[in-house]
């Protein structure tokens, strides 16, 4: 099974002004269509891409695309253009395909990943935004207020199994406003993920400057550090980064005493200026007695995410004479990466001793320090 994308850039884009169709106008250093093509091309889950462009204008696009992008000719309607892109990809029924408008240049790798994941138990997935403004319907007698709580604005990319979208589009007699509409007619189970202003369509001249601000504003980078110590007590193993390591003593503490993940939890909270682990998980609260530290660490990541920050990398240093950390280092990196949904290359772990000095030198406990780098748009204004 493979996953592909159809990017539709077939329109004339005349409402955007300028002498070129809007998809060929610049946002920053790239053409409008290039932003989406580059994001899909570099996504590890996407194997091939069809870019649908007006017939006869291929030469305007080919200088800006890579070898995994096929050009397909646009049709007279959106659904004919999408079918042209689908036909160019040579897909099997169970393959996944995402259909996207080139006029929405703000698509991100995370959105693509989430849409693909949703197809595990749905027929289709798409980003959608709830309605903020009051919504009215014009009638012959005047205006009628519509219940906006049941309305959403659906964006693209939209993800489908190829067999379903192919059937849906071939059975659509009139043109559909989006591909989801064709699937709805077959009563497909659709999963909506949270949409984003980044996915708004660039239609009018002023949309270019608004989208430029969203796309070209650099992420805010935040750095935090954390430190923790737990003393040894009776027991037969210590838990470090969720890995049980045999030892002639255990670490004493209210929770599972995972000193490494406690330091990292504090580093993430620190980067997002969200206080410390004690604020969120007070030792006085019995519900955290014996709790797995994975709960603390994951919660810190979630809180940071709510503040608009994503963990980009972390570096942990364990300070002890024993147990030996090195034989377990890769398992500890892997468990941390798995919990935080990071690549292994984003998680560093080191160990050192204090040359016999101090409490760690006297083998009275383990200290850990951590640094975390977070980035993102930051808290919404
Ligand atoms: Mg602790």
Short mmCIF file of C-alpha atoms and ligand atoms in Angstrom, two decimals:
data_model
loop_
_atom_site.label_atom_id
_atom_site.label_comp_id
_atom_site.label_asym_id
_atom_site.label_seq_id
_atom_site.Cartn_x
_atom_site.Cartn_y
_atom_site.Cartn_z
CA UNK A 1 0.00 0.00 0.00
CA UNK A 2 1.35 3.42 -0.92
CA UNK A 3 0.34 6.98 -0.09
CA UNK A 4 0.25 9.66 -2.77
CA UNK A 5 -1.00 13.19 -3.25
CA UNK A 6 -2.87 15.07 -5.94
CA UNK A 7 -2.18 18.81 -5.83
CA UNK A 8 -4.62 20.79 -7.92
CA UNK A 9 -3.24 23.96 -9.48
CA UNK A 10 -5.54 24.01 -12.48
CA UNK A 11 -7.40 27.26 -11.91
CA UNK A 12 -6.92 30.55 -13.65
CA UNK A 13 -6.67 32.33 -10.29
CA UNK A 14 -7.83 35.63 -11.75
CA UNK A 15 -9.32 37.04 -8.52
CA UNK A 16 -5.81 37.24 -7.05
CA UNK A 17 -4.82 39.96 -9.55
CA UNK A 18 -1.40 40.07 -11.26
CA UNK A 19 -0.43 38.91 -14.73
CA UNK A 20 0.21 35.28 -13.76
CA UNK A 21 -2.27 32.74 -12.36
CA UNK A 22 -2.08 32.96 -8.57
CA UNK A 23 -0.39 29.57 -8.20
CA UNK A 24 2.62 30.99 -10.08
CA UNK A 25 2.88 34.15 -8.01
CA UNK A 26 5.48 34.38 -5.24
CA UNK A 27 5.06 33.94 -1.50
CA UNK A 28 8.47 34.61 -0.03
CA UNK A 29 11.13 32.97 -2.21
CA UNK A 30 8.78 30.32 -3.65
CA UNK A 31 5.86 30.16 -6.04
CA UNK A 32 2.51 29.70 -4.31
CA UNK A 33 2.12 26.11 -5.61
CA UNK A 34 5.70 25.23 -4.67
CA UNK A 35 5.01 25.55 -0.93
CA UNK A 36 2.55 22.63 -0.99
CA UNK A 37 4.61 20.56 -3.45
CA UNK A 38 7.71 20.89 -1.26
CA UNK A 39 5.89 19.90 1.95
CA UNK A 40 4.33 16.81 0.32
CA UNK A 41 7.59 15.91 -1.48
CA UNK A 42 9.62 15.92 1.72
CA UNK A 43 7.02 14.04 3.81
CA UNK A 44 8.37 10.53 4.52
CA UNK A 45 4.89 8.97 4.13
CA UNK A 46 4.27 10.29 0.60
CA UNK A 47 5.72 8.28 -2.29
CA UNK A 48 4.40 10.09 -5.36
CA UNK A 49 2.66 13.33 -6.27
CA UNK A 50 0.57 14.43 -9.23
CA UNK A 51 0.52 18.17 -9.82
CA UNK A 52 -2.47 19.15 -11.94
CA UNK A 53 -1.83 22.26 -14.05
CA UNK A 54 -3.58 23.95 -17.01
CA UNK A 55 -2.88 22.05 -20.23
CA UNK A 56 -0.04 23.64 -22.17
CA UNK A 57 1.50 25.43 -19.15
CA UNK A 58 3.61 22.49 -17.90
CA UNK A 59 6.86 24.33 -18.70
CA UNK A 60 5.96 27.02 -16.13
CA UNK A 61 5.92 24.41 -13.35
CA UNK A 62 8.61 21.85 -14.21
CA UNK A 63 11.59 24.03 -13.16
CA UNK A 64 10.25 24.03 -9.58
CA UNK A 65 9.43 20.36 -8.97
CA UNK A 66 11.37 17.23 -8.05
CA UNK A 67 11.54 13.82 -9.71
CA UNK A 68 8.71 12.34 -7.60
CA UNK A 69 6.20 14.85 -9.02
CA UNK A 70 4.21 13.96 -12.16
CA UNK A 71 2.44 16.71 -14.08
CA UNK A 72 -1.14 16.00 -15.14
CA UNK A 73 -3.42 18.18 -17.29
CA UNK A 74 -6.30 20.03 -15.62
CA UNK A 75 -9.90 19.43 -16.72
CA UNK A 76 -12.72 21.92 -17.11
CA UNK A 77 -14.00 21.34 -13.58
CA UNK A 78 -12.32 20.64 -10.26
CA UNK A 79 -13.47 17.03 -10.16
CA UNK A 80 -12.16 16.39 -13.70
CA UNK A 81 -8.82 17.88 -12.61
CA UNK A 82 -8.70 15.63 -9.54
CA UNK A 83 -9.54 12.58 -11.69
CA UNK A 84 -6.77 13.53 -14.08
CA UNK A 85 -4.31 13.64 -11.17
CA UNK A 86 -5.57 10.31 -9.79
CA UNK A 87 -5.23 8.65 -13.21
CA UNK A 88 -1.63 9.83 -13.50
CA UNK A 89 -0.67 8.08 -10.23
CA UNK A 90 -1.55 4.48 -11.18
CA UNK A 91 -2.99 3.62 -7.75
CA UNK A 92 -4.47 0.44 -6.26
CA UNK A 93 -7.85 0.45 -4.53
CA UNK A 94 -6.41 0.30 -1.02
CA UNK A 95 -3.78 3.00 -1.59
CA UNK A 96 -4.19 6.29 0.23
CA UNK A 97 -4.39 9.55 -1.65
CA UNK A 98 -4.53 13.10 -0.30
CA UNK A 99 -6.13 15.72 -2.51
CA UNK A 100 -4.96 19.27 -1.92
CA UNK A 101 -5.44 22.74 -3.38
CA UNK A 102 -2.20 24.42 -4.41
CA UNK A 103 -3.87 27.66 -3.31
CA UNK A 104 -3.47 26.53 0.31
CA UNK A 105 0.30 26.85 0.74
CA UNK A 106 0.34 26.54 4.55
CA UNK A 107 -0.03 22.75 4.79
CA UNK A 108 2.35 21.22 7.34
CA UNK A 109 3.91 17.74 7.72
CA UNK A 110 1.91 17.19 10.93
CA UNK A 111 -1.40 17.83 9.18
CA UNK A 112 -0.48 15.27 6.48
CA UNK A 113 0.55 12.72 9.12
CA UNK A 114 -2.68 13.19 11.11
CA UNK A 115 -4.89 12.86 8.02
CA UNK A 116 -3.16 9.64 6.95
CA UNK A 117 -3.41 8.18 10.48
CA UNK A 118 -7.17 8.91 10.59
CA UNK A 119 -7.75 6.52 7.65
CA UNK A 120 -6.97 3.56 9.94
CA UNK A 121 -10.61 3.65 11.02
CA UNK A 122 -12.33 6.14 8.70
CA UNK A 123 -13.11 6.34 4.98
CA UNK A 124 -11.96 9.94 4.65
CA UNK A 125 -10.34 12.70 6.69
CA UNK A 126 -10.05 16.44 6.33
CA UNK A 127 -9.19 19.54 8.37
CA UNK A 128 -12.13 21.68 9.45
CA UNK A 129 -12.65 24.89 11.41
CA UNK A 130 -15.68 25.76 13.48
CA UNK A 131 -17.63 28.89 12.56
CA UNK A 132 -16.81 31.92 14.69
CA UNK A 133 -19.02 34.53 13.03
CA UNK A 134 -22.81 34.56 13.24
CA UNK A 135 -24.15 32.80 10.16
CA UNK A 136 -27.30 33.98 8.30
CA UNK A 137 -29.25 32.62 5.37
CA UNK A 138 -30.75 35.13 2.94
CA UNK A 139 -34.43 34.41 2.28
CA UNK A 140 -37.18 36.23 0.36
CA UNK A 141 -38.41 37.70 3.67
CA UNK A 142 -34.98 38.87 4.92
CA UNK A 143 -32.39 37.05 7.02
CA UNK A 144 -32.62 33.82 8.96
CA UNK A 145 -30.07 32.85 11.62
CA UNK A 146 -28.44 29.47 11.10
CA UNK A 147 -27.24 27.29 14.02
CA UNK A 148 -23.50 27.75 13.57
CA UNK A 149 -22.59 25.11 16.16
CA UNK A 150 -23.43 22.46 13.56
CA UNK A 151 -21.45 24.10 10.78
CA UNK A 152 -17.77 23.72 9.91
CA UNK A 153 -15.48 25.17 7.25
CA UNK A 154 -13.72 22.28 5.53
CA UNK A 155 -10.22 22.79 4.14
CA UNK A 156 -7.73 20.63 2.26
CA UNK A 157 -5.78 18.31 2.13
CA UNK A 158 -8.50 15.67 2.20
CA UNK A 159 -7.43 12.04 2.51
CA UNK A 160 -9.15 8.94 1.04
CA UNK A 161 -8.57 5.37 -0.02
CA UNK A 162 -8.15 5.49 -3.77
CA UNK A 163 -10.98 2.99 -4.42
CA UNK A 164 -13.47 5.17 -2.58
CA UNK A 165 -12.58 8.54 -4.09
CA UNK A 166 -12.39 7.04 -7.57
CA UNK A 167 -15.87 5.52 -7.22
CA UNK A 168 -17.27 8.66 -5.60
CA UNK A 169 -15.98 11.00 -8.30
CA UNK A 170 -17.03 8.75 -11.17
CA UNK A 171 -20.56 8.56 -9.74
CA UNK A 172 -20.85 12.33 -9.17
CA UNK A 173 -23.09 13.58 -11.94
CA UNK A 174 -22.57 17.30 -11.41
CA UNK A 175 -19.38 19.01 -10.31
CA UNK A 176 -18.65 18.80 -6.58
CA UNK A 177 -17.30 21.71 -4.48
CA UNK A 178 -14.74 19.44 -2.87
CA UNK A 179 -13.85 15.76 -2.97
CA UNK A 180 -15.39 15.12 0.41
CA UNK A 181 -18.78 16.01 -1.04
CA UNK A 182 -18.51 13.10 -3.47
CA UNK A 183 -17.68 10.71 -0.62
CA UNK A 184 -20.50 12.00 1.60
CA UNK A 185 -22.94 10.79 -1.05
CA UNK A 186 -21.65 7.26 -0.48
CA UNK A 187 -22.19 7.73 3.28
CA UNK A 188 -18.48 7.41 3.99
CA UNK A 189 -17.26 7.76 7.59
CA UNK A 190 -15.38 11.08 7.65
CA UNK A 191 -12.98 12.12 10.39
CA UNK A 192 -12.39 15.86 10.81
CA UNK A 193 -9.13 17.07 12.34
CA UNK A 194 -8.65 20.61 13.67
CA UNK A 195 -8.19 23.00 10.75
CA UNK A 196 -5.91 26.00 10.75
CA UNK A 197 -5.69 29.56 9.47
CA UNK A 198 -2.56 28.32 7.69
CA UNK A 199 -4.82 26.21 5.49
CA UNK A 200 -6.96 29.12 4.31
CA UNK A 201 -7.14 29.51 0.57
CA UNK A 202 -5.24 32.33 -1.09
CA UNK A 203 -7.87 33.90 -3.33
CA UNK A 204 -7.67 37.71 -3.28
CA UNK A 205 -4.61 40.01 -3.55
CA UNK A 206 -4.65 40.78 0.20
CA UNK A 207 -4.55 37.04 0.99
CA UNK A 208 -0.95 36.95 -0.29
CA UNK A 209 0.31 39.34 2.38
CA UNK A 210 -1.72 37.67 5.15
CA UNK A 211 -0.46 34.21 4.17
CA UNK A 212 3.11 35.51 3.84
CA UNK A 213 2.97 36.69 7.45
CA UNK A 214 1.75 33.26 8.60
CA UNK A 215 4.23 31.26 6.53
CA UNK A 216 7.31 33.42 6.75
CA UNK A 217 7.21 34.46 10.41
CA UNK A 218 9.96 32.40 12.00
CA UNK A 219 9.03 30.05 14.82
CA UNK A 220 9.78 31.17 18.35
CA UNK A 221 12.51 29.02 19.93
CA UNK A 222 12.53 28.39 23.68
CA UNK A 223 15.11 26.54 25.77
CA UNK A 224 14.53 25.08 29.22
CA UNK A 225 16.62 23.16 31.70
CA UNK A 226 15.71 20.81 34.49
CA UNK A 227 17.51 19.21 37.40
CA UNK A 228 16.49 16.46 39.80
CA UNK A 229 17.97 14.21 42.45
CA UNK A 230 16.68 11.04 44.06
CA UNK A 231 18.38 9.18 46.91
CA UNK A 232 18.95 5.45 46.91
CA UNK A 233 16.83 3.28 49.21
CA UNK A 234 16.08 -0.40 49.53
CA UNK A 235 15.21 -2.23 46.30
CA UNK A 236 16.57 -4.20 43.38
CA UNK A 237 16.31 -1.83 40.39
CA UNK A 238 16.15 1.80 39.37
CA UNK A 239 13.82 3.24 36.70
CA UNK A 240 15.55 5.64 34.30
CA UNK A 241 13.68 6.98 31.24
CA UNK A 242 11.05 4.33 31.87
CA UNK A 243 13.63 1.50 31.67
CA UNK A 244 14.06 -0.77 34.69
CA UNK A 245 17.77 -1.25 35.33
CA UNK A 246 18.84 -3.94 37.82
CA UNK A 247 20.76 -2.48 40.80
CA UNK A 248 21.31 -3.41 44.42
CA UNK A 249 19.29 -0.38 45.46
CA UNK A 250 16.24 1.52 44.20
CA UNK A 251 15.61 5.25 43.96
CA UNK A 252 13.38 6.56 46.72
CA UNK A 253 10.57 8.93 45.86
CA UNK A 254 6.88 9.61 45.85
CA UNK A 255 6.37 8.50 42.25
CA UNK A 256 8.46 5.88 40.40
CA UNK A 257 11.46 8.19 41.12
CA UNK A 258 12.53 8.29 37.48
CA UNK A 259 15.05 11.05 38.04
CA UNK A 260 15.85 11.35 34.31
CA UNK A 261 12.28 11.91 33.15
CA UNK A 262 11.63 14.25 36.11
CA UNK A 263 14.52 16.47 34.98
CA UNK A 264 13.27 16.35 31.40
CA UNK A 265 9.71 17.17 32.50
CA UNK A 266 11.06 20.26 34.25
CA UNK A 267 13.13 21.22 31.19
CA UNK A 268 10.03 21.14 28.97
CA UNK A 269 7.92 23.02 31.50
CA UNK A 270 10.80 25.49 31.88
CA UNK A 271 11.11 26.12 28.16
CA UNK A 272 7.42 27.01 27.99
CA UNK A 273 7.61 28.99 31.28
CA UNK A 274 4.96 26.76 32.82
CA UNK A 275 6.34 26.38 36.33
CA UNK A 276 7.77 23.10 37.58
CA UNK A 277 6.81 19.48 38.06
CA UNK A 278 5.80 20.15 41.68
CA UNK A 279 3.23 22.73 40.55
CA UNK A 280 1.52 20.27 38.26
CA UNK A 281 2.00 17.06 40.25
CA UNK A 282 2.28 18.05 43.94
CA UNK A 283 3.92 15.29 46.03
CA UNK A 284 1.22 16.01 48.63
CA UNK A 285 -1.45 14.75 46.22
CA UNK A 286 -2.00 11.01 46.82
CA UNK A 287 -3.08 10.43 43.20
CA UNK A 288 0.58 10.73 42.07
CA UNK A 289 1.92 8.21 44.64
CA UNK A 290 3.78 5.56 42.64
CA UNK A 291 2.74 7.22 39.37
CA UNK A 292 4.71 6.38 36.23
CA UNK A 293 6.83 9.39 35.31
CA UNK A 294 5.72 8.93 31.69
CA UNK A 295 2.46 10.56 32.82
CA UNK A 296 4.33 13.67 34.03
CA UNK A 297 6.52 13.93 30.94
CA UNK A 298 3.66 13.44 28.48
CA UNK A 299 1.55 15.97 30.35
CA UNK A 300 4.36 18.56 30.20
CA UNK A 301 4.60 18.00 26.45
CA UNK A 302 0.83 18.46 26.13
CA UNK A 303 0.89 21.68 28.18
CA UNK A 304 3.72 23.04 26.03
CA UNK A 305 1.80 22.08 22.91
CA UNK A 306 -1.22 24.03 24.18
CA UNK A 307 1.12 27.03 24.45
CA UNK A 308 2.10 26.63 20.77
CA UNK A 309 5.43 24.86 21.29
CA UNK A 310 6.69 21.53 20.02
CA UNK A 311 9.63 19.64 21.55
CA UNK A 312 12.43 19.71 18.96
CA UNK A 313 15.25 18.12 20.90
CA UNK A 314 16.35 17.17 24.37
CA UNK A 315 19.65 16.34 26.01
CA UNK A 316 19.85 14.43 29.29
CA UNK A 317 22.84 13.95 31.56
CA UNK A 318 22.75 11.35 34.32
CA UNK A 319 25.23 11.78 37.15
CA UNK A 320 26.06 8.69 39.21
CA UNK A 321 28.78 6.14 39.97
CA UNK A 322 26.39 3.19 39.63
CA UNK A 323 24.51 1.58 38.03
CA UNK A 324 26.40 1.82 34.73
CA UNK A 325 24.18 3.80 32.38
CA UNK A 326 25.94 3.17 29.09
CA UNK A 327 24.66 -0.40 28.45
CA UNK A 328 21.09 0.95 28.75
CA UNK A 329 21.61 4.25 26.98
CA UNK A 330 20.07 3.32 23.63
CA UNK A 331 17.01 1.76 25.29
CA UNK A 332 16.55 4.93 27.35
CA UNK A 333 16.86 7.17 24.28
CA UNK A 334 14.39 4.95 22.41
CA UNK A 335 11.82 4.96 25.21
CA UNK A 336 12.06 8.75 25.53
CA UNK A 337 11.74 9.23 21.77
CA UNK A 338 8.76 6.86 21.63
CA UNK A 339 6.94 8.60 24.48
CA UNK A 340 7.49 12.08 23.04
CA UNK A 341 6.91 10.91 19.45
CA UNK A 342 10.35 12.17 18.40
CA UNK A 343 13.01 10.72 16.12
CA UNK A 344 15.90 9.04 17.93
CA UNK A 345 18.16 11.76 16.57
CA UNK A 346 16.21 14.33 18.60
CA UNK A 347 16.99 12.62 21.91
CA UNK A 348 20.47 12.70 23.43
CA UNK A 349 21.49 10.97 26.63
CA UNK A 350 24.84 11.10 28.39
CA UNK A 351 26.18 9.86 31.69
CA UNK A 352 29.00 11.00 33.88
CA UNK A 353 30.38 10.56 37.38
CA UNK A 354 31.62 13.15 39.85
CA UNK A 355 34.97 11.39 40.33
CA UNK A 356 33.93 10.07 43.74
CA UNK A 357 33.08 13.53 45.06
CA UNK A 358 29.85 14.61 46.68
CA UNK A 359 26.66 12.63 47.24
CA UNK A 360 26.71 10.99 43.81
CA UNK A 361 30.36 10.11 44.35
CA UNK A 362 29.45 8.49 47.67
CA UNK A 363 26.78 6.47 45.79
CA UNK A 364 23.97 8.00 47.84
CA UNK A 365 21.74 8.72 44.84
CA UNK A 366 21.45 9.76 41.21
CA UNK A 367 21.26 13.31 39.83
CA UNK A 368 19.97 14.19 36.38
CA UNK A 369 20.00 17.34 34.35
CA UNK A 370 18.12 17.97 31.15
CA UNK A 371 17.87 20.57 28.45
CA UNK A 372 14.91 20.84 26.07
CA UNK A 373 14.53 22.93 22.94
CA UNK A 374 10.98 23.82 21.92
CA UNK A 375 9.80 25.78 18.93
CA UNK A 376 6.56 26.91 17.42
CA UNK A 377 4.35 29.93 16.89
CA UNK A 378 4.00 30.35 20.67
CA UNK A 379 0.81 31.30 22.52
CA UNK A 380 -1.92 32.67 20.28
CA UNK A 381 -2.14 36.43 20.63
MG1 LIG B 1 11.96 13.87 41.18
#
